Coordinates of C-alpha atoms in Angstrom, one line a residue:
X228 CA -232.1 52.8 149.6
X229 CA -235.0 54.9 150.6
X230 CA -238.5 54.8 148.6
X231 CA -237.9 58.9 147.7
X232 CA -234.4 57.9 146.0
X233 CA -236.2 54.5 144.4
X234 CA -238.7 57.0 142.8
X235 CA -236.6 59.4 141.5
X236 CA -234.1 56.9 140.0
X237 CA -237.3 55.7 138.4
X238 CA -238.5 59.3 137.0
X239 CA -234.8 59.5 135.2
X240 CA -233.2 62.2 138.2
X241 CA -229.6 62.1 136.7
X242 CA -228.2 63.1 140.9
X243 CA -230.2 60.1 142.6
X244 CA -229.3 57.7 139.3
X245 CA -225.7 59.5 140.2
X246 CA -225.9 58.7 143.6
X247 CA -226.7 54.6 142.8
X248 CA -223.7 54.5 140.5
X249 CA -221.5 55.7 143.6
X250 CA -222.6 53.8 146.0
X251 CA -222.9 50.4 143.9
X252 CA -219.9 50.9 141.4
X253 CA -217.0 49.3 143.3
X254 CA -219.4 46.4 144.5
X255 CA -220.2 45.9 140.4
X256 CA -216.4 46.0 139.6
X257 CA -215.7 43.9 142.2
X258 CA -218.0 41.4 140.7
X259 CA -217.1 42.1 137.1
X260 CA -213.1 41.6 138.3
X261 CA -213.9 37.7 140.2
X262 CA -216.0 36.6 136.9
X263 CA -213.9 38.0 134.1
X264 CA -210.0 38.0 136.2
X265 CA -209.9 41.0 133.6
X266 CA -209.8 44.7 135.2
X267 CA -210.0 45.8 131.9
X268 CA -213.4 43.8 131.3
X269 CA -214.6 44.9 134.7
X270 CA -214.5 48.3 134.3
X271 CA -216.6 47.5 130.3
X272 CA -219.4 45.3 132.4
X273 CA -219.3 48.5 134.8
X274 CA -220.1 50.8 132.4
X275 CA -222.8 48.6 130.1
X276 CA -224.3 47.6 134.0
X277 CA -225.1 50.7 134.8
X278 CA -226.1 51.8 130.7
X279 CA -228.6 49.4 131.1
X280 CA -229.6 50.4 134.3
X281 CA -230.5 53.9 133.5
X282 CA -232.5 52.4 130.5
X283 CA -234.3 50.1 132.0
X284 CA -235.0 52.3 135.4
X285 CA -238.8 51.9 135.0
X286 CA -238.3 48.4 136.4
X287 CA -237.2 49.1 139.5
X288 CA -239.7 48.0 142.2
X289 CA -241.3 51.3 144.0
X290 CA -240.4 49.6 147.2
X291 CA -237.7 47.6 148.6
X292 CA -234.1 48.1 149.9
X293 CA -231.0 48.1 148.7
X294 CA -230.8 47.7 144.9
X295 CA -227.8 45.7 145.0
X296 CA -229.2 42.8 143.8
X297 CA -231.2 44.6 140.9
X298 CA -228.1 46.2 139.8
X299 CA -226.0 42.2 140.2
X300 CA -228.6 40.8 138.3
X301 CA -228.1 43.2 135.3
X302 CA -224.6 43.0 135.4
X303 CA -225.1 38.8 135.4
X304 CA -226.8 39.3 132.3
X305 CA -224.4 41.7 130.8
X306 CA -221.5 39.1 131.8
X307 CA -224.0 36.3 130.0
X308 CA -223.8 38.7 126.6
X309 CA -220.3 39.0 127.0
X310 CA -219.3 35.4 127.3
X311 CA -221.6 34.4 124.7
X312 CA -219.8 37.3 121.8
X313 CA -216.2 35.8 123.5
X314 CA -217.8 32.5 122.1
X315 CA -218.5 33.6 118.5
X316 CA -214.7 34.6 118.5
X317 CA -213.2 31.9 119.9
X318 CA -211.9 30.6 116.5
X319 CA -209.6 33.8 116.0
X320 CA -208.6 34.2 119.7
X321 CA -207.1 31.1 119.5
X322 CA -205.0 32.2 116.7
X323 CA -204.2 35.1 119.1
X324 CA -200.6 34.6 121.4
X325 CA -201.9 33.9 124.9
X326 CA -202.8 36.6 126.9
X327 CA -201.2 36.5 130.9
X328 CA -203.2 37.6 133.6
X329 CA -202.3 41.2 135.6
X330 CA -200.7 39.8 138.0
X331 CA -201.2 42.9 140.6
X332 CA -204.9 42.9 141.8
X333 CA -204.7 44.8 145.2
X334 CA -206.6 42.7 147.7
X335 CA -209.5 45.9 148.0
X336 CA -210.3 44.1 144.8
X337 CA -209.9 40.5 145.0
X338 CA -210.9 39.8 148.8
X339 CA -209.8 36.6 149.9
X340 CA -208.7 35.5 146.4
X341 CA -204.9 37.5 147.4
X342 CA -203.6 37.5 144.0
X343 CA -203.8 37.1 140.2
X344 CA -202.7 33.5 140.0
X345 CA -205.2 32.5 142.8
X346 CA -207.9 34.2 140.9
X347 CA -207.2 32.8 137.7
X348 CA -207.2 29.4 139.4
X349 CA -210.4 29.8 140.8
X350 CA -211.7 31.1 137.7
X351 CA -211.0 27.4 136.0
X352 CA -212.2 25.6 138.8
X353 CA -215.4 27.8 138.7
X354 CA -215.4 27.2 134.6
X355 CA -216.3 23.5 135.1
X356 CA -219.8 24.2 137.0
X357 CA -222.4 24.6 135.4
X358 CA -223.3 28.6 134.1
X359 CA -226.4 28.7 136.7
X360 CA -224.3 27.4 139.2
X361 CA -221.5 29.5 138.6
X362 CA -224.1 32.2 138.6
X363 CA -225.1 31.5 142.1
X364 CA -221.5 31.0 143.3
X365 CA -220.3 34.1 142.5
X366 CA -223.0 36.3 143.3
X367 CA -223.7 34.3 146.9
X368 CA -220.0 33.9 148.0
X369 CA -218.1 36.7 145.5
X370 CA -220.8 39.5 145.7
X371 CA -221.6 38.6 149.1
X372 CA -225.6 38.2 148.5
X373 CA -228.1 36.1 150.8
X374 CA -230.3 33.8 149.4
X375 CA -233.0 36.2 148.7
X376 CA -231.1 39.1 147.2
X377 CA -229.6 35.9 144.9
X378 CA -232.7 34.9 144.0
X379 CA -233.9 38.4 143.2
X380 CA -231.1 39.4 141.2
X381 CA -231.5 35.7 138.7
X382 CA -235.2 35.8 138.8
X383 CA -235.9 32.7 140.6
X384 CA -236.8 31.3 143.5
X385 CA -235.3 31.5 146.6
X386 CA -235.4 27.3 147.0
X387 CA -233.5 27.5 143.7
X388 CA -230.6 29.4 144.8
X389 CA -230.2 27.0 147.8
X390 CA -229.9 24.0 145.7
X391 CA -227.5 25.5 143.0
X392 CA -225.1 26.7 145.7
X393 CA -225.3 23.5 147.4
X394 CA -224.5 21.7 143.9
X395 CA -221.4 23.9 143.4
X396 CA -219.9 23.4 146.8
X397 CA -219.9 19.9 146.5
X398 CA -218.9 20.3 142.9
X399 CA -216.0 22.5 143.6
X400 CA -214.5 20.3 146.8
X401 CA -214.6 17.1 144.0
X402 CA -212.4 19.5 141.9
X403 CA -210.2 20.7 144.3
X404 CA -209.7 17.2 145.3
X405 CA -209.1 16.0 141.8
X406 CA -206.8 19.1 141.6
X407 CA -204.4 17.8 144.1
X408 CA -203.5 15.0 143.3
X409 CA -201.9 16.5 140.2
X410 CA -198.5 16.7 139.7
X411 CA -196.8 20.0 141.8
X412 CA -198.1 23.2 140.4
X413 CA -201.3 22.4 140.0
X414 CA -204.2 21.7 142.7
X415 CA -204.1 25.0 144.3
X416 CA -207.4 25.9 143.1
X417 CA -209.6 26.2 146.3
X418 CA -208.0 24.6 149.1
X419 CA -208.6 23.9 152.7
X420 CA -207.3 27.3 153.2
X421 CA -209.7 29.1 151.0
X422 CA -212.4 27.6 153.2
X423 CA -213.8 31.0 154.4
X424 CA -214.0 32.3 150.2
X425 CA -216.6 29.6 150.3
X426 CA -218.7 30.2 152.7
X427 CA -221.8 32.5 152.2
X428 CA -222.4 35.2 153.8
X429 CA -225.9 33.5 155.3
X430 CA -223.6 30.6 156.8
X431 CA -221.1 33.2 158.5
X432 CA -224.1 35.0 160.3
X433 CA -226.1 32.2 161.3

């Protein structure tokens, strides 16, 4: 994004702020859909992403490029709040009759994952990692971030990202291993066949 749009986002111009949320929305939802498997969710963490965004707008850096991964980390932090109020209910949910996935996510949204069952079953295998891993999974491989823009959007280093990602791929091959030799039905959580969902957009272009 150029420096003139950065400052004007900044100064609270409602057209450039307008602008962000049209070029970044879908790439938000997208996001919000692979954590949550919930387009309902999705289009909540959309709209409290980009609330926040508008009130924190001082923040943003007078220089840089894209603020993708400004706008990823605030809806990482949003998805943190949300998980942690699902938490606190967790008692009455379960008293709650189970509630099925959608089962019609168009690929637009769901990429490589090609439908609601697939999602869901990456979802569980992704629940086992660690939250900072799962962090850097999704935003790397889901949201399609390099290393830097990963780093920028959690607020660590760079050297940090690397590691975490490399923990969760070898995490998430043990799983899928562990997966498969479960009884028919089960084990299709990441296969050989979903290699290219996990592989980062750095390892593609290098």
């Amino acid at each position: 994004m150029e420096l003139s749009a950065r400052a004007r986002i900044r100064a609270g111009d409602p057209v450039a702020f307008g602008d962000l949320f049209d070029e970044h929305a879908r790439v938000v939802y997208r996001y919000a859909v692979r954590v949550t498997g919930d387009w309902t969710a999705a289009e909540d963490i959309v709209s409290l992403t980009f609330l926040e965004a508008w009130r924190v707008r001082a923040r943003i850096r007078p220089e840089g490029e894209s603020l993708r991964p400004w706008l990823l980390g605030i809806a990482t932090n949003v998805l943190r709040n949300a998980a942690r109020s699902a938490r606190r209910h967790e008692a009455a949910m379960k008293r709650m009759p189970g509630r099925e996935v959608v089962p019609d996510f168009s690929d637009e949204l769901v990429g490589r994952l090609a439908d609601a069952e697939e999602l869901a079953a990456a979802r569980v295998a992704l629940g086992r990692l660690r939250k900072a891993e799962r962090e850097v999974f999704t935003l790397c491989v889901w949201a399609g971030l390099n290393y830097a823009e990963a780093a920028e959007a959690l607020g660590v280093a760079e050297g940090t990202v690397r590691s975490r990602l490399s923990r969760a791929r070898t995490r998430l091959r043990k799983l899928t291993e562990t997966e498969r030799e479960l009884p028919s039905g089960r084990g299709q959580l990441i296969g050989d066949d979903r290699a290219p969902a996990v592989r980062s957009k750095q390892e593609r272009h290098s």
